mmCIF file of C-alpha atoms in Angstrom:
data_model
loop_
_atom_site.group_PDB
_atom_site.id
_atom_site.type_symbol
_atom_site.label_atom_id
_atom_site.label_comp_id
_atom_site.label_asym_id
_atom_site.label_seq_id
_atom_site.Cartn_x
_atom_site.Cartn_y
_atom_site.Cartn_z
ATOM 1 C CA MET A 1 -0.027 -0.016 -0.075
ATOM 2 C CA ASP A 2 2.930 2.301 0.078
ATOM 3 C CA ARG A 3 2.051 3.537 -3.246
ATOM 4 C CA LEU A 4 -0.363 5.388 -1.721
ATOM 5 C CA LEU A 5 1.818 7.917 -0.403
ATOM 6 C CA HIS A 6 2.084 9.231 -3.342
ATOM 7 C CA LEU A 7 -1.279 10.521 -3.630
ATOM 8 C CA ASP A 8 -0.332 14.305 -4.748
ATOM 9 C CA ARG A 9 1.772 12.714 -7.898
ATOM 10 C CA THR A 10 0.294 11.651 -11.325
ATOM 11 C CA LEU A 11 0.888 8.635 -13.447
ATOM 12 C CA ASP A 12 2.864 10.436 -15.915
ATOM 13 C CA GLU A 13 5.556 10.904 -12.641
ATOM 14 C CA LEU A 14 4.896 7.663 -11.396
ATOM 15 C CA ASP A 15 4.792 4.919 -14.213
ATOM 16 C CA PRO A 16 7.155 6.218 -17.076
ATOM 17 C CA PRO A 17 7.179 7.086 -19.526
ATOM 18 C CA ARG A 18 5.284 9.853 -19.829
ATOM 19 C CA TRP A 19 2.457 9.597 -22.543
ATOM 20 C CA PRO A 20 2.577 12.165 -25.479
ATOM 21 C CA SER A 21 -0.908 14.051 -26.201
ATOM 22 C CA PRO A 22 -3.029 11.553 -28.029
ATOM 23 C CA GLY A 23 -3.427 11.957 -31.829
ATOM 24 C CA SER A 24 -5.698 14.419 -33.291
ATOM 25 C CA ASP A 25 -7.693 11.009 -34.401
ATOM 26 C CA ALA A 26 -7.936 9.380 -31.034
ATOM 27 C CA THR A 27 -11.230 8.217 -29.751
ATOM 28 C CA ARG A 28 -12.689 9.725 -26.384
ATOM 29 C CA LEU A 29 -11.763 7.204 -24.353
ATOM 30 C CA VAL A 30 -8.084 7.184 -25.090
ATOM 31 C CA ARG A 31 -8.021 10.931 -24.957
ATOM 32 C CA LYS A 32 -9.683 10.360 -21.199
ATOM 33 C CA VAL A 33 -7.104 7.735 -20.346
ATOM 34 C CA HIS A 34 -4.455 10.196 -21.671
ATOM 35 C CA GLU A 35 -6.048 12.764 -19.343
ATOM 36 C CA LEU A 36 -6.129 10.515 -16.235
ATOM 37 C CA ARG A 37 -2.697 10.011 -16.691
ATOM 38 C CA ARG A 38 -1.774 13.972 -15.879
ATOM 39 C CA VAL A 39 -4.480 13.855 -12.409
ATOM 40 C CA PRO A 40 -2.624 13.400 -9.302
ATOM 41 C CA LEU A 41 -3.682 9.768 -8.049
ATOM 42 C CA GLY A 42 -5.548 11.566 -4.718
ATOM 43 C CA GLU A 43 -8.012 13.191 -7.289
ATOM 44 C CA LEU A 44 -8.929 10.350 -9.154
ATOM 45 C CA GLY A 45 -12.313 9.156 -8.352
ATOM 46 C CA PRO A 46 -14.463 6.254 -8.714
ATOM 47 C CA ALA A 47 -15.440 6.360 -12.488
ATOM 48 C CA ASP A 48 -11.770 7.463 -13.326
ATOM 49 C CA LEU A 49 -10.315 4.286 -11.523
ATOM 50 C CA ARG A 50 -12.657 2.292 -13.056
ATOM 51 C CA THR A 51 -11.431 3.679 -16.482
ATOM 52 C CA LEU A 52 -7.699 2.963 -15.944
ATOM 53 C CA ILE A 53 -8.284 -0.438 -14.537
ATOM 54 C CA SER A 54 -10.912 -1.715 -17.491
ATOM 55 C CA GLN A 55 -8.267 -0.135 -19.930
ATOM 56 C CA GLN A 56 -5.410 -2.142 -17.485
ATOM 57 C CA VAL A 57 -3.472 1.216 -17.440
ATOM 58 C CA ALA A 58 -0.977 1.515 -14.462
ATOM 59 C CA LEU A 59 -2.746 -1.287 -12.736
ATOM 60 C CA SER A 60 0.138 -0.875 -9.589
ATOM 61 C CA TYR A 61 -1.339 2.296 -8.882
ATOM 62 C CA ALA A 62 -4.689 2.092 -10.088
ATOM 63 C CA LEU A 63 -5.644 -1.100 -8.020
ATOM 64 C CA PRO A 64 -4.656 -0.196 -4.769
ATOM 65 C CA LEU A 65 -6.546 3.025 -4.574
ATOM 66 C CA ALA A 66 -9.433 0.969 -5.867
ATOM 67 C CA VAL A 67 -9.563 -1.819 -3.855
ATOM 68 C CA ARG A 68 -9.508 1.002 -1.058
ATOM 69 C CA LEU A 69 -12.689 1.829 -1.907
ATOM 70 C CA LEU A 70 -13.936 -1.424 -2.671
ATOM 71 C CA LEU A 71 -13.352 -2.745 1.018
ATOM 72 C CA GLU A 72 -15.996 0.218 2.099
ATOM 73 C CA GLU A 73 -18.191 -0.319 -0.415
ATOM 74 C CA PRO A 74 -17.868 -3.393 -2.724
ATOM 75 C CA LEU A 75 -20.715 -2.816 -5.030
ATOM 76 C CA LEU A 76 -20.160 0.819 -5.660
ATOM 77 C CA ASP A 77 -21.429 2.277 -8.563
ATOM 78 C CA ALA A 78 -18.481 3.907 -10.322
ATOM 79 C CA TYR A 79 -20.067 5.145 -13.572
ATOM 80 C CA PHE A 80 -22.246 2.928 -15.411
ATOM 81 C CA TYR A 81 -23.994 0.289 -12.465
ATOM 82 C CA GLU A 82 -23.692 -0.737 -9.334
ATOM 83 C CA GLY A 83 -20.584 -3.250 -9.042
ATOM 84 C CA ASP A 84 -18.496 -1.739 -11.983
ATOM 85 C CA LEU A 85 -15.867 -1.016 -10.233
ATOM 86 C CA LEU A 86 -15.765 -4.260 -8.719
ATOM 87 C CA LEU A 87 -16.013 -6.543 -11.793
ATOM 88 C CA ALA A 88 -13.336 -4.172 -13.494
ATOM 89 C CA ALA A 89 -10.634 -5.099 -10.437
ATOM 90 C CA VAL A 90 -11.438 -8.830 -10.574
ATOM 91 C CA ASN A 91 -11.103 -9.175 -14.526
ATOM 92 C CA VAL A 92 -7.443 -7.739 -14.491
ATOM 93 C CA PRO A 93 -4.928 -10.430 -15.291
ATOM 94 C CA ALA A 94 -3.595 -12.219 -11.915
ATOM 95 C CA SER A 95 -0.160 -10.705 -12.734
ATOM 96 C CA ALA A 96 -1.086 -7.368 -11.321
ATOM 97 C CA TRP A 97 -2.932 -9.151 -7.989
ATOM 98 C CA ALA A 98 0.252 -11.222 -7.866
ATOM 99 C CA LEU A 99 1.823 -7.422 -6.685
ATOM 100 C CA PHE A 100 -0.578 -6.970 -4.336
ATOM 101 C CA PRO A 101 -1.291 -10.611 -2.133
ATOM 102 C CA ASP A 102 -2.666 -9.047 0.768
ATOM 103 C CA LEU A 103 -5.362 -6.788 -1.174
ATOM 104 C CA GLY A 104 -6.194 -9.579 -3.081
ATOM 105 C CA THR A 105 -7.337 -11.294 -0.211
ATOM 106 C CA GLN A 106 -8.857 -8.812 1.423
ATOM 107 C CA LEU A 107 -11.053 -8.286 -1.440
ATOM 108 C CA ARG A 108 -12.225 -11.958 -1.742
ATOM 109 C CA THR A 109 -13.246 -11.761 1.853
ATOM 110 C CA VAL A 110 -15.717 -8.868 0.952
ATOM 111 C CA ILE A 111 -16.914 -10.895 -2.153
ATOM 112 C CA ARG A 112 -17.385 -13.763 -0.335
ATOM 113 C CA ALA A 113 -19.675 -11.808 2.193
ATOM 114 C CA LEU A 114 -21.828 -10.044 -0.441
ATOM 115 C CA PRO A 115 -25.211 -10.931 0.092
ATOM 116 C CA GLU A 116 -26.703 -13.290 -2.791
ATOM 117 C CA ALA A 117 -29.321 -11.093 -3.462
ATOM 118 C CA ALA A 118 -27.140 -8.283 -3.972
ATOM 119 C CA VAL A 119 -25.025 -10.374 -6.686
ATOM 120 C CA ALA A 120 -27.892 -11.550 -8.527
ATOM 121 C CA GLY A 121 -28.739 -7.860 -9.075
ATOM 122 C CA LEU A 122 -25.334 -7.707 -11.170
ATOM 123 C CA PRO A 123 -25.364 -7.958 -15.063
ATOM 124 C CA ARG A 124 -25.688 -11.100 -16.627
ATOM 125 C CA GLY A 125 -22.537 -13.448 -16.058
ATOM 126 C CA ALA A 126 -21.005 -11.274 -13.195
ATOM 127 C CA ALA A 127 -21.454 -13.741 -10.112
ATOM 128 C CA GLU A 128 -19.442 -16.064 -12.309
ATOM 129 C CA GLU A 129 -16.822 -13.810 -12.804
ATOM 130 C CA LEU A 130 -16.503 -12.930 -8.840
ATOM 131 C CA VAL A 131 -16.904 -16.544 -8.340
ATOM 132 C CA ARG A 132 -13.870 -17.212 -10.929
ATOM 133 C CA PHE A 133 -11.762 -14.708 -8.831
ATOM 134 C CA VAL A 134 -12.588 -15.821 -5.661
ATOM 135 C CA ALA A 135 -11.593 -19.489 -6.813
ATOM 136 C CA ARG A 136 -8.282 -18.405 -8.413
ATOM 137 C CA PRO A 137 -5.837 -20.751 -7.296
ATOM 138 C CA GLU A 138 -3.533 -19.793 -5.240
ATOM 139 C CA SER A 139 -0.144 -20.165 -7.662
ATOM 140 C CA LEU A 140 -2.263 -17.514 -9.714
ATOM 141 C CA ARG A 141 -2.947 -14.731 -7.047
#
């Protein structure tokens, strides 16, 4: 969690190299991700973290910030629907979670405690994604 000590710094500073400005033909999503790399970590909101995590950008910084939020409110509606940040987090590659085994363990505990009714209210396939994350073999955690 020591990465959280750098909340006043940006991803461009912490995760080199700095990204150049996106091209004029870049999509809105590409422009958004480039913009988020220039925002201090402490100013990134849930929707920003969901975007970075979904695009697998600077996971070593975005993932701990997201988990900090998810431990308090696992089904947080970051932007699209209830639980969207959680689903983005559980779908990152196992290699990203390997950097934070304690955070993964804490998140698994929170997921196991979710009421069935709450999980049933998530989009189709979400329950299976959560089960897959919780059941991931120890060697891949």
